[in-house]
Amino acid sequence: MGQHGGTLHLKGGCHCGNVRFRFVCAEPIAGLPPRACGCAFCTKHGGRWTSDPGGALHLYASDSGAVNKYRFGHGTADFIVCGNCGAVTAAVSDIDAKLYAVVNVNCLDDPASFSEPSAAVDYEGEERAGRLDRRKERWIGEVTVDF
């Protein structure tokens, strides 16, 4: 983790190191409170999600053949799951030909930097259009995926 020129640079990845990410934030950590989604998938995987709409995310892998994308519910996001160790590092949504994403705070190289408790969120009753609008507003708006 590092602070450079007003931006925060965070690194993270899965347990085995196959799936990695670099997350550049315009906001300080205090402005990026983690969210704990109450859906069954996020609960079972212990997901604590954060995002910065003014930030940038680069997802990459050593072995792209060992990266799985899992969709459920409305089918509007790919949850990035390492096929080797099973860690869920991020979720990516393609909206109007643009990628948006959130990262799992638990997959940061320094997850302790997000020490505040996660805010419980529940999106189960959200309609598809509202979900996509929320993501465009709140998720990371500059996303590159190299796998």
mmCIF file of C-alpha atoms in Angstrom:
data_model
loop_
_atom_site.group_PDB
_atom_site.id
_atom_site.type_symbol
_atom_site.label_atom_id
_atom_site.label_comp_id
_atom_site.label_asym_id
_atom_site.label_seq_id
_atom_site.Cartn_x
_atom_site.Cartn_y
_atom_site.Cartn_z
ATOM 1 C CA MET A 1 0.000 0.000 0.000
ATOM 2 C CA GLY A 2 1.285 3.441 -0.806
ATOM 3 C CA GLN A 3 0.189 7.042 -1.099
ATOM 4 C CA HIS A 4 1.473 8.893 -4.166
ATOM 5 C CA GLY A 5 0.477 12.388 -5.305
ATOM 6 C CA GLY A 6 -2.902 12.356 -3.573
ATOM 7 C CA THR A 7 -3.776 8.855 -4.724
ATOM 8 C CA LEU A 8 -3.749 5.645 -2.730
ATOM 9 C CA HIS A 9 -2.231 2.547 -4.340
ATOM 10 C CA LEU A 10 -3.493 -0.798 -3.021
ATOM 11 C CA LYS A 11 -2.428 -4.269 -4.130
ATOM 12 C CA GLY A 12 -4.050 -7.590 -3.519
ATOM 13 C CA GLY A 13 -4.885 -10.995 -4.842
ATOM 14 C CA CYS A 14 -6.023 -14.499 -4.154
ATOM 15 C CA HIS A 15 -4.453 -16.874 -1.622
ATOM 16 C CA CYS A 16 -2.169 -18.676 -4.092
ATOM 17 C CA GLY A 17 -1.148 -15.494 -5.945
ATOM 18 C CA ASN A 18 -2.573 -16.437 -9.338
ATOM 19 C CA VAL A 19 -5.175 -13.643 -9.507
ATOM 20 C CA ARG A 20 -3.759 -10.226 -8.618
ATOM 21 C CA PHE A 21 -5.011 -6.652 -8.694
ATOM 22 C CA ARG A 22 -3.810 -3.078 -8.398
ATOM 23 C CA PHE A 23 -6.391 -0.595 -7.119
ATOM 24 C CA VAL A 24 -5.616 3.122 -7.370
ATOM 25 C CA CYS A 25 -7.954 5.230 -5.232
ATOM 26 C CA ALA A 26 -8.634 8.946 -5.316
ATOM 27 C CA GLU A 27 -10.291 8.684 -1.879
ATOM 28 C CA PRO A 28 -8.499 7.943 1.413
ATOM 29 C CA ILE A 29 -9.298 4.613 3.073
ATOM 30 C CA ALA A 30 -11.682 6.382 5.471
ATOM 31 C CA GLY A 31 -13.802 7.288 2.435
ATOM 32 C CA LEU A 32 -13.987 3.680 1.222
ATOM 33 C CA PRO A 33 -15.918 1.835 3.936
ATOM 34 C CA PRO A 34 -16.231 -1.900 3.270
ATOM 35 C CA ARG A 35 -19.669 -3.355 2.603
ATOM 36 C CA ALA A 36 -20.774 -6.868 3.533
ATOM 37 C CA CYS A 37 -23.447 -8.059 1.122
ATOM 38 C CA GLY A 38 -25.982 -10.343 2.764
ATOM 39 C CA CYS A 39 -26.564 -12.621 -0.244
ATOM 40 C CA ALA A 40 -25.728 -16.305 0.159
ATOM 41 C CA PHE A 41 -22.708 -16.169 -2.190
ATOM 42 C CA CYS A 42 -21.021 -13.228 -0.458
ATOM 43 C CA THR A 43 -21.846 -14.598 2.982
ATOM 44 C CA LYS A 44 -20.365 -18.018 2.166
ATOM 45 C CA HIS A 45 -17.212 -16.414 0.730
ATOM 46 C CA GLY A 46 -16.804 -13.737 3.405
ATOM 47 C CA GLY A 47 -16.839 -10.916 0.877
ATOM 48 C CA ARG A 48 -16.174 -7.393 2.169
ATOM 49 C CA TRP A 49 -16.416 -5.102 -0.828
ATOM 50 C CA THR A 50 -15.101 -1.621 -1.494
ATOM 51 C CA SER A 51 -14.908 0.672 -4.483
ATOM 52 C CA ASP A 52 -14.000 4.202 -5.497
ATOM 53 C CA PRO A 53 -15.881 5.583 -8.525
ATOM 54 C CA GLY A 54 -12.919 7.888 -9.188
ATOM 55 C CA GLY A 55 -10.410 5.057 -8.890
ATOM 56 C CA ALA A 56 -8.869 2.563 -11.282
ATOM 57 C CA LEU A 57 -8.509 -1.216 -11.075
ATOM 58 C CA HIS A 58 -6.224 -3.557 -12.989
ATOM 59 C CA LEU A 59 -6.979 -7.292 -12.651
ATOM 60 C CA TYR A 60 -4.460 -9.811 -13.997
ATOM 61 C CA ALA A 61 -3.455 -13.448 -13.577
ATOM 62 C CA SER A 62 -0.373 -15.643 -13.857
ATOM 63 C CA ASP A 63 -2.483 -18.454 -15.325
ATOM 64 C CA SER A 64 -5.597 -17.107 -17.036
ATOM 65 C CA GLY A 65 -6.829 -20.677 -17.531
ATOM 66 C CA ALA A 66 -7.206 -20.939 -13.756
ATOM 67 C CA VAL A 67 -9.517 -17.920 -13.458
ATOM 68 C CA ASN A 68 -13.219 -18.634 -13.134
ATOM 69 C CA LYS A 69 -16.051 -16.164 -13.569
ATOM 70 C CA TYR A 70 -19.193 -16.976 -11.633
ATOM 71 C CA ARG A 71 -22.612 -15.391 -12.327
ATOM 72 C CA PHE A 72 -25.852 -15.799 -10.421
ATOM 73 C CA GLY A 73 -29.024 -13.862 -9.612
ATOM 74 C CA HIS A 74 -29.673 -11.230 -12.285
ATOM 75 C CA GLY A 75 -26.511 -12.367 -14.118
ATOM 76 C CA THR A 76 -25.163 -8.810 -14.243
ATOM 77 C CA ALA A 77 -21.735 -9.342 -12.649
ATOM 78 C CA ASP A 78 -18.877 -11.801 -12.938
ATOM 79 C CA PHE A 79 -17.398 -12.776 -9.590
ATOM 80 C CA ILE A 80 -13.706 -13.459 -10.164
ATOM 81 C CA VAL A 81 -12.777 -16.750 -8.496
ATOM 82 C CA CYS A 82 -9.319 -18.308 -8.588
ATOM 83 C CA GLY A 83 -9.618 -21.854 -9.913
ATOM 84 C CA ASN A 84 -6.589 -22.908 -7.855
ATOM 85 C CA CYS A 85 -7.360 -21.616 -4.357
ATOM 86 C CA GLY A 86 -11.026 -20.549 -4.591
ATOM 87 C CA ALA A 87 -10.582 -16.973 -3.368
ATOM 88 C CA VAL A 88 -13.066 -14.391 -4.690
ATOM 89 C CA THR A 89 -11.028 -11.254 -5.398
ATOM 90 C CA ALA A 90 -13.421 -8.961 -7.267
ATOM 91 C CA ALA A 91 -16.721 -8.606 -9.072
ATOM 92 C CA VAL A 92 -16.894 -7.036 -12.531
ATOM 93 C CA SER A 93 -19.985 -5.755 -14.321
ATOM 94 C CA ASP A 94 -20.132 -4.805 -18.014
ATOM 95 C CA ILE A 95 -22.648 -1.956 -18.301
ATOM 96 C CA ASP A 96 -23.178 -0.248 -21.651
ATOM 97 C CA ALA A 97 -19.826 -1.597 -22.946
ATOM 98 C CA LYS A 98 -17.909 -0.236 -19.934
ATOM 99 C CA LEU A 99 -16.499 -2.267 -17.045
ATOM 100 C CA TYR A 100 -17.201 -1.424 -13.405
ATOM 101 C CA ALA A 101 -15.860 -3.361 -10.407
ATOM 102 C CA VAL A 102 -15.594 -3.826 -6.658
ATOM 103 C CA VAL A 103 -12.713 -5.501 -4.823
ATOM 104 C CA ASN A 104 -12.795 -7.822 -1.852
ATOM 105 C CA VAL A 105 -11.039 -6.047 1.033
ATOM 106 C CA ASN A 106 -10.123 -9.454 2.489
ATOM 107 C CA CYS A 107 -7.960 -10.060 -0.598
ATOM 108 C CA LEU A 108 -5.830 -6.946 -0.133
ATOM 109 C CA ASP A 109 -2.177 -7.540 0.688
ATOM 110 C CA ASP A 110 -2.843 -5.394 3.784
ATOM 111 C CA PRO A 111 -6.502 -6.021 4.684
ATOM 112 C CA ALA A 112 -5.926 -4.585 8.175
ATOM 113 C CA SER A 113 -5.807 -1.119 6.601
ATOM 114 C CA PHE A 114 -9.616 -1.479 6.348
ATOM 115 C CA SER A 115 -10.076 -1.981 10.077
ATOM 116 C CA GLU A 116 -13.556 -0.522 10.474
ATOM 117 C CA PRO A 117 -16.463 -2.975 10.577
ATOM 118 C CA SER A 118 -18.220 -3.668 7.296
ATOM 119 C CA ALA A 119 -21.594 -2.052 6.715
ATOM 120 C CA ALA A 120 -24.265 -4.694 6.152
ATOM 121 C CA VAL A 121 -26.022 -4.218 2.806
ATOM 122 C CA ASP A 122 -28.895 -6.110 1.211
ATOM 123 C CA TYR A 123 -29.534 -5.874 -2.527
ATOM 124 C CA GLU A 124 -31.841 -8.910 -2.805
ATOM 125 C CA GLY A 125 -34.958 -6.863 -3.654
ATOM 126 C CA GLU A 126 -33.192 -4.604 -6.114
ATOM 127 C CA GLU A 127 -34.453 -4.608 -9.702
ATOM 128 C CA ARG A 128 -31.973 -5.117 -12.545
ATOM 129 C CA ALA A 129 -32.069 -1.479 -13.799
ATOM 130 C CA GLY A 130 -31.609 -0.071 -10.300
ATOM 131 C CA ARG A 131 -28.722 -2.445 -9.667
ATOM 132 C CA LEU A 132 -26.901 -1.347 -12.812
ATOM 133 C CA ASP A 133 -27.494 2.338 -12.025
ATOM 134 C CA ARG A 134 -26.102 1.856 -8.498
ATOM 135 C CA ARG A 135 -23.002 0.156 -9.876
ATOM 136 C CA LYS A 136 -22.379 2.931 -12.408
ATOM 137 C CA GLU A 137 -22.563 5.439 -9.569
ATOM 138 C CA ARG A 138 -20.633 3.592 -6.827
ATOM 139 C CA TRP A 139 -18.313 0.986 -8.352
ATOM 140 C CA ILE A 140 -14.784 1.558 -9.674
ATOM 141 C CA GLY A 141 -15.229 3.250 -13.035
ATOM 142 C CA GLU A 142 -11.906 2.529 -14.734
ATOM 143 C CA VAL A 143 -11.308 -1.219 -14.991
ATOM 144 C CA THR A 144 -8.777 -3.242 -16.985
ATOM 145 C CA VAL A 145 -8.941 -7.044 -17.008
ATOM 146 C CA ASP A 146 -5.990 -9.001 -18.403
ATOM 147 C CA PHE A 147 -7.158 -12.626 -18.446
#
